[in-house]
Coordinates of C-alpha atoms and ligand atoms in Angstrom, one line a residue:
X160 CA 0.0 0.0 0.0
X161 CA 1.3 3.5 -0.8
X162 CA 2.5 5.4 2.3
X163 CA 2.5 9.1 2.7
X164 CA 4.9 11.2 4.7
X165 CA 3.4 13.2 7.6
X166 CA 5.1 15.8 9.9
X167 CA 4.9 14.6 13.6
X168 CA 7.8 16.4 15.4
X169 CA 9.5 19.8 15.3
X170 CA 12.4 21.2 17.4
X171 CA 15.0 23.9 17.3
X172 CA 18.2 25.0 18.9
X173 CA 20.1 28.3 18.9
X174 CA 23.6 28.9 20.2
X175 CA 23.7 31.2 23.2
X176 CA 25.9 34.0 21.8
X177 CA 23.8 36.9 20.7
X178 CA 25.2 39.4 18.1
X179 CA 23.2 42.5 17.7
X180 CA 23.3 45.1 14.9
X181 CA 25.0 47.5 17.3
X182 CA 27.7 44.9 18.1
X183 CA 28.5 44.6 14.4
X184 CA 28.4 48.4 14.0
X185 CA 31.3 48.7 16.4
X186 CA 33.7 47.0 13.9
X187 CA 32.0 47.5 10.5
X188 CA 30.9 50.6 8.5
X189 CA 27.2 49.8 9.1
X190 CA 24.4 50.7 11.5
X191 CA 21.4 49.2 13.2
X192 CA 19.2 51.5 11.1
X193 CA 20.7 50.2 7.8
X194 CA 20.6 46.6 8.7
X195 CA 17.1 46.7 10.2
X196 CA 15.6 48.7 7.2
X197 CA 17.4 46.9 4.4
X198 CA 17.1 43.3 5.8
X199 CA 14.6 43.2 8.8
X200 CA 17.4 41.7 11.0
X201 CA 17.9 43.1 14.5
X202 CA 20.0 40.4 16.1
X203 CA 21.3 36.9 15.3
X204 CA 23.1 34.1 17.1
X205 CA 26.7 33.0 16.3
X206 CA 28.2 29.8 17.6
X207 CA 30.7 30.1 20.4
X208 CA 34.2 28.8 20.0
X209 CA 34.1 25.0 20.1
X210 CA 30.6 24.8 18.8
X211 CA 30.2 23.2 15.3
X212 CA 27.2 22.5 13.1
X213 CA 27.0 18.9 14.3
X214 CA 26.6 20.1 17.9
X215 CA 23.7 22.3 17.0
X216 CA 22.2 19.5 14.9
X217 CA 22.3 17.0 17.8
X218 CA 20.4 19.5 20.1
X219 CA 17.7 20.2 17.5
X220 CA 17.4 16.5 16.6
X221 CA 16.9 15.6 20.3
X222 CA 14.1 18.2 20.5
X223 CA 12.3 17.1 17.3
X224 CA 12.4 13.5 18.5
X225 CA 10.9 14.5 21.8
X226 CA 8.2 16.6 20.1
X227 CA 7.3 13.4 18.1
X228 CA 7.1 11.4 21.3
X229 CA 10.2 9.3 20.4
X230 CA 13.1 8.4 22.6
X231 CA 16.6 8.8 20.9
X232 CA 17.3 5.1 20.5
X233 CA 17.8 2.6 17.8
X234 CA 14.6 2.1 15.9
X235 CA 13.3 5.7 16.5
X236 CA 13.9 6.6 12.9
X237 CA 15.5 4.7 10.0
X238 CA 17.0 7.6 8.1
X239 CA 18.6 10.9 9.2
X240 CA 19.1 13.7 6.6
X241 CA 21.2 16.7 7.6
X242 CA 20.8 19.8 5.4
X243 CA 23.9 22.0 5.8
X244 CA 26.3 24.3 3.9
X245 CA 28.7 24.2 6.8
X246 CA 29.5 20.6 7.6
X247 CA 31.8 19.8 10.5
X248 CA 34.5 18.5 8.0
X249 CA 34.8 18.4 4.2
X250 CA 34.8 14.6 4.6
X251 CA 33.0 12.6 5.8
X252 CA 29.4 13.8 5.9
X253 CA 28.2 15.2 9.3
X254 CA 25.0 13.2 9.4
X255 CA 26.4 9.8 10.5
X256 CA 28.2 11.3 13.5
X257 CA 25.0 13.2 14.5
X258 CA 23.0 9.9 14.2
X259 CA 25.6 8.2 16.4
X260 CA 25.6 10.9 19.0
X261 CA 21.8 10.8 19.1
X262 CA 22.0 7.0 19.7
X263 CA 19.9 6.2 16.7
X264 CA 21.8 3.0 15.7
X265 CA 23.3 2.0 12.3
X266 CA 20.8 3.9 10.2
X267 CA 21.2 5.5 6.8
X268 CA 22.5 9.0 7.4
X269 CA 23.5 11.5 4.8
X270 CA 24.1 15.3 4.2
X271 CA 22.0 17.3 1.8
X272 CA 23.9 20.2 0.2
X273 CA 21.4 22.7 -1.3
X274 CA 22.5 25.9 0.6
X275 CA 19.5 27.8 2.0
X276 CA 17.1 25.5 0.2
X277 CA 18.6 22.5 2.0
X278 CA 15.8 21.9 4.5
X279 CA 13.1 21.9 1.8
X280 CA 15.2 19.6 -0.4
X281 CA 15.8 17.3 2.5
X282 CA 12.1 17.2 3.5
X283 CA 11.1 16.4 -0.1
X284 CA 13.7 13.7 -0.4
X285 CA 12.8 12.2 3.0
X286 CA 9.1 12.2 2.0
X287 CA 10.0 10.4 -1.3
X288 CA 11.9 7.8 0.6
X289 CA 8.9 7.2 2.8
X290 CA 6.5 7.0 -0.2
X291 CA 8.9 4.6 -1.9
X292 CA 8.8 2.3 1.1
X293 CA 12.5 2.8 1.9
X294 CA 11.8 4.4 5.3
X295 CA 9.1 4.4 7.9
X296 CA 10.4 7.4 9.9
X297 CA 13.0 10.1 9.0
X298 CA 14.7 12.7 11.1
X299 CA 15.4 15.8 8.9
X300 CA 17.7 18.4 10.4
X301 CA 18.8 21.8 9.0
X302 CA 21.8 23.1 10.8
X303 CA 24.3 25.8 10.1
X304 CA 27.2 27.7 11.6
X305 CA 27.3 30.3 8.8
X306 CA 29.5 32.4 11.0
X307 CA 32.3 30.0 10.1
X308 CA 32.1 31.0 6.5
X309 CA 32.0 34.8 7.0
X310 CA 34.6 37.4 6.4
X311 CA 33.7 39.4 9.5
X312 CA 35.2 42.5 7.8
X313 CA 32.7 42.3 4.8
X314 CA 29.6 44.3 5.7
X315 CA 27.7 42.9 2.7
X316 CA 27.6 39.4 4.2
X317 CA 28.6 39.6 7.9
X318 CA 25.4 41.4 8.9
X319 CA 23.1 39.0 7.2
X320 CA 23.9 35.5 8.4
X321 CA 23.2 33.7 11.7
X322 CA 23.8 30.2 13.2
X323 CA 21.2 27.7 14.4
X324 CA 19.5 24.4 13.9
X325 CA 15.9 23.1 13.4
X326 CA 14.6 19.6 12.9
X327 CA 11.5 17.7 11.9
X328 CA 10.3 14.1 12.1
X329 CA 8.4 12.6 9.2
X330 CA 6.5 9.3 9.6
X331 CA 4.7 7.0 7.2
X332 CA 0.9 7.2 7.2
X333 CA -1.6 5.3 5.0
X334 CA -4.1 8.2 4.7
X335 CA -3.1 10.8 2.0
X336 CA -5.4 13.4 3.7
X337 CA -4.1 12.9 7.2
X338 CA -2.9 16.1 9.0
X339 CA 0.7 16.9 8.4
X340 CA 1.0 14.9 5.1
X341 CA 3.3 16.7 2.6
X342 CA 0.8 17.2 -0.2
X343 CA 3.1 18.3 -2.9
X344 CA 6.7 19.4 -3.4
X345 CA 8.4 21.5 -6.1
X346 CA 12.2 21.6 -6.4
X347 CA 14.4 23.4 -8.9
X348 CA 17.9 24.7 -9.7
X349 CA 19.9 26.9 -12.1
X350 CA 23.6 26.2 -11.9
X351 CA 24.5 29.0 -14.3
X352 CA 24.2 31.3 -11.3
X353 CA 26.5 29.2 -9.1
X354 CA 28.8 32.1 -8.4
X355 CA 26.1 34.5 -7.2
X356 CA 26.4 33.2 -3.6
X357 CA 29.4 30.9 -3.1
X358 CA 32.6 30.0 -1.4
X359 CA 35.3 29.9 -4.0
X360 CA 37.9 27.8 -2.1
X361 CA 38.0 24.6 -0.2
X362 CA 36.8 22.3 -3.0
X363 CA 38.3 20.4 -5.9
X364 CA 38.0 23.5 -8.1
X365 CA 40.5 25.3 -6.0
X366 CA 42.8 22.2 -5.8
X367 CA 42.6 22.0 -9.6
X368 CA 43.8 25.6 -9.9
X369 CA 47.1 25.0 -8.2
X370 CA 48.9 24.4 -5.0
X371 CA 48.5 28.0 -3.5
X372 CA 45.7 28.3 -1.0
X373 CA 44.2 31.7 -0.4
X374 CA 42.5 31.9 3.0
X375 CA 40.3 34.8 1.7
X376 CA 38.8 32.3 -0.8
X377 CA 37.3 30.3 2.0
X378 CA 34.6 32.8 2.9
X379 CA 31.2 33.4 1.4
X380 CA 30.9 35.9 -1.4
X381 CA 27.5 37.1 -2.6
X382 CA 26.1 39.4 -5.3
X383 CA 23.3 40.5 -3.1
X384 CA 21.1 42.4 -5.5
X385 CA 21.1 39.7 -8.2
X386 CA 20.4 37.0 -5.5
X387 CA 17.5 39.1 -4.2
X388 CA 15.9 39.3 -7.7
X389 CA 16.3 35.6 -8.3
X390 CA 14.9 34.8 -4.8
X391 CA 11.7 36.6 -5.4
X392 CA 11.0 35.3 -8.9
X393 CA 12.2 31.7 -8.3
X394 CA 10.2 31.3 -5.1
X395 CA 7.1 32.9 -6.7
X396 CA 7.3 30.6 -9.7
X397 CA 7.9 27.5 -7.5
X398 CA 4.9 28.4 -5.2
X399 CA 2.7 29.1 -8.2
X400 CA 3.4 25.7 -9.7
X401 CA 3.1 24.0 -6.3
X402 CA -0.4 25.6 -5.7
X403 CA -1.5 24.4 -9.1
X404 CA -0.5 20.8 -8.1
X405 CA -2.4 21.0 -4.8
X406 CA -5.4 22.8 -6.2
X407 CA -5.1 25.8 -3.8
X408 CA -5.4 29.5 -4.7
X409 CA -2.9 31.8 -3.0
X410 CA -5.8 33.1 -0.9
X411 CA -6.5 29.6 0.4
X412 CA -3.1 29.5 2.1
X413 CA -3.2 30.4 5.8
X414 CA 0.6 30.7 6.4
X415 CA 3.5 31.2 4.0
X416 CA 6.8 30.2 5.7
X417 CA 9.5 31.6 3.4
X418 CA 13.3 31.3 3.8
X419 CA 14.2 34.2 6.2
X420 CA 16.9 35.9 4.0
X421 CA 15.6 39.4 3.9
X422 CA 12.2 40.8 5.0
X423 CA 12.0 42.7 1.7
X424 CA 12.4 39.5 -0.3
X425 CA 9.4 38.0 1.6
X426 CA 7.2 41.0 1.3
X427 CA 8.0 41.2 -2.5
X428 CA 7.2 37.5 -2.8
X429 CA 3.9 38.0 -1.0
X430 CA 3.0 40.9 -3.4
X431 CA 3.9 38.9 -6.4
X432 CA 1.7 36.0 -5.3
X433 CA -1.1 38.5 -4.2
X434 CA -0.8 36.9 -0.7
X435 CA -1.6 39.0 2.4
X436 CA 1.7 40.2 4.0
X437 CA 0.1 39.6 7.5
X438 CA 0.0 35.9 6.8
X439 CA 3.8 35.6 6.4
X440 CA 5.6 33.8 9.2
X441 CA 8.6 36.0 10.1
X442 CA 11.4 35.6 12.7
X443 CA 14.3 37.1 10.7
X444 CA 14.5 40.0 13.2
X445 CA 15.7 37.6 15.9
X446 CA 17.8 35.0 13.9
X447 CA 19.0 36.6 10.6
X448 CA 19.6 34.3 7.6
X449 CA 20.3 30.9 9.0
X450 CA 20.4 29.1 5.6
X451 CA 19.3 25.5 5.9
X452 CA 18.1 26.0 9.5
X453 CA 15.9 29.0 8.5
X454 CA 12.6 27.3 7.8
X455 CA 12.5 24.8 10.7
X456 CA 13.5 27.7 13.1
X457 CA 10.7 29.8 11.7
X458 CA 8.2 26.9 12.0
X459 CA 9.2 26.3 15.6
X460 CA 8.9 30.0 16.6
X461 CA 5.5 30.2 14.8
X462 CA 4.2 27.2 16.7
X463 CA 5.5 28.6 20.0
X464 CA 3.8 32.0 19.2
X465 CA 0.5 30.3 18.3
X466 CA 0.8 31.5 14.7
X467 CA 0.4 28.0 13.3
X468 CA -2.5 25.9 14.4
X469 CA -3.8 22.5 13.4
X470 CA -5.7 22.6 10.1
X471 CA -3.9 25.6 8.7
X472 CA -2.9 25.4 5.0
X473 CA 0.8 26.0 5.0
X474 CA 3.3 26.6 2.2
X475 CA 7.1 26.4 2.8
X476 CA 9.3 28.2 0.3
X477 CA 13.1 28.4 0.1
X478 CA 15.7 29.9 -2.2
X479 CA 19.5 29.8 -2.0
X480 CA 22.9 29.3 -3.5
X481 CA 23.2 26.8 -6.4
X482 CA 21.0 28.5 -7.4
X483 CA 18.4 26.3 -5.8
X484 CA 14.8 26.6 -4.7
X485 CA 11.9 24.6 -3.6
X486 CA 8.4 24.7 -2.0
X487 CA 6.2 22.3 -0.1
X488 CA 2.5 22.3 0.8
X489 CA 0.9 20.7 3.9
X490 CA -2.0 21.0 6.2
X491 CA -0.7 21.8 9.6
X492 CA -0.9 18.9 12.2
X493 CA -1.4 19.0 15.9
X494 CA 2.2 19.4 17.0
X495 CA 4.2 20.6 20.0
X496 CA 7.4 22.3 19.0
X497 CA 10.3 21.8 21.5
Ligands
UT7_25 O1 20.0 33.1 1.7 C1 19.8 33.1 0.3 C2 20.8 34.0 -0.4 N1 20.9 35.3 0.1 C3 19.9 36.2 -0.1 O2 18.7 35.9 -0.4 C4 20.2 37.7 0.1 C5 19.7 38.5 -1.0 N2 20.2 39.9 -1.0 C6 19.9 40.8 0.0 O3 19.2 40.5 1.0 C7 20.3 42.2 -0.2 O4 20.8 42.4 -1.6 C8 21.4 42.7 0.8 C9 20.8 42.8 2.2 C10 22.6 41.7 0.7 C11 21.9 44.1 0.4 O5 20.8 45.0 0.3 P1 20.6 45.9 -0.9 O6 19.5 46.8 -0.6 O7 20.5 45.0 -2.1 O8 21.9 46.7 -1.0 P2 23.0 46.9 -2.2 O9 23.8 45.7 -2.2 O10 22.2 47.4 -3.4 O11 23.8 48.1 -1.6 C12 23.2 49.5 -1.4 C13 24.2 50.3 -0.7 C14 25.6 50.2 -1.3 O12 26.2 51.5 -1.2 P3 26.3 52.5 -2.4 O13 27.0 51.8 -3.5 O14 24.8 52.8 -2.8 O15 27.0 53.7 -1.8 C15 26.3 49.3 -0.4 O16 27.7 49.5 -0.3 O17 24.3 49.9 0.7 C16 25.7 49.6 1.0 N3 25.8 48.5 1.9 C17 25.7 48.8 3.2 N4 25.6 49.9 4.0 C18 25.6 49.8 5.3 C19 25.9 47.2 1.7 N5 25.9 46.5 2.9 C20 25.8 47.5 3.8 C21 25.8 47.4 5.2 N6 25.7 48.6 5.9 N7 25.9 46.3 5.9

């Protein structure tokens, strides 16, 4: 019998170190006023020395399992997918060690590299594994220490990104109309824009170029304005095709949970979709752009604030480096975020 993937658990974790716009203005030619007006960000968290992506992922994973009513033990889930742009090491993937630290047993565990779209890509892939009968329950984590990729002297990137982790548990259910079932997914990419937001060094392309390693090449560089324009059009097109597949009009959607990259991107997206701005889920002011952790962090905050309730028609939409993008539709289940 065909199985469907339903959301049953949600958790998040932020590192304790708070970095406000005023903190950044002390060392950079910027201001709280510029950052807040141009991006919507007021503060963000950065990992403390000694804290890596895997550490944040373990915490968020624990919480999502608890939210799903599962103990962290062998048999809890049969797959772990970790969406991240900032793995603990270039090799191996971070997911197996996260699974081991969570005590989940010798399960399939792999990283998903789709930058800021990573969590949506990972959810869609996990749901497909469930539908294909390859998995019964999957832990999907989006975790990032974007601060590890930043040139803290570059005001065009340093003010934007934050660190954090969010996680979700998907389970197989027989009923396609059950609450929490992922009703449709839409994924896409355009690699001709690979260098609009990228880290030039650290990979085989740099090694192929010669033996000299330039430390400056190991930080994130971004053509902000071009990325902004792509983010709006790609997410709008993705959501439009998603809604067509589910049979919802934009006005039927109760909550649009977009990647928290810039508040102006999200309001432009809403305008383009003719979607009421008040129904956007927003937490960018508190966390900044946390890349693959962005959507699960926004979901967890929205549940805690009572902004997402059972039965709501919800659309997730993400855009990031790659270029990559994706969207997912679901009816919100009864869920306690931890
Ligand atoms: O996560 C997925 C990938 N990332 C994104 O989706 C991010 C998309 N892009 C953006 O959010 C925006 O493009 C930024 C927030 C990065 C930049 O905002 P913008 O309104 O597009 O600014 P801009 O790059 O067009 O720059 C406008 C001005 C420039 O000065 P001049 O040339 O007009 O004198 C910049 O040098 O603002 C200046 N500027 C700053 N000023 C103060 C750029 N960064 C800063 C800063 N503080 N931090």
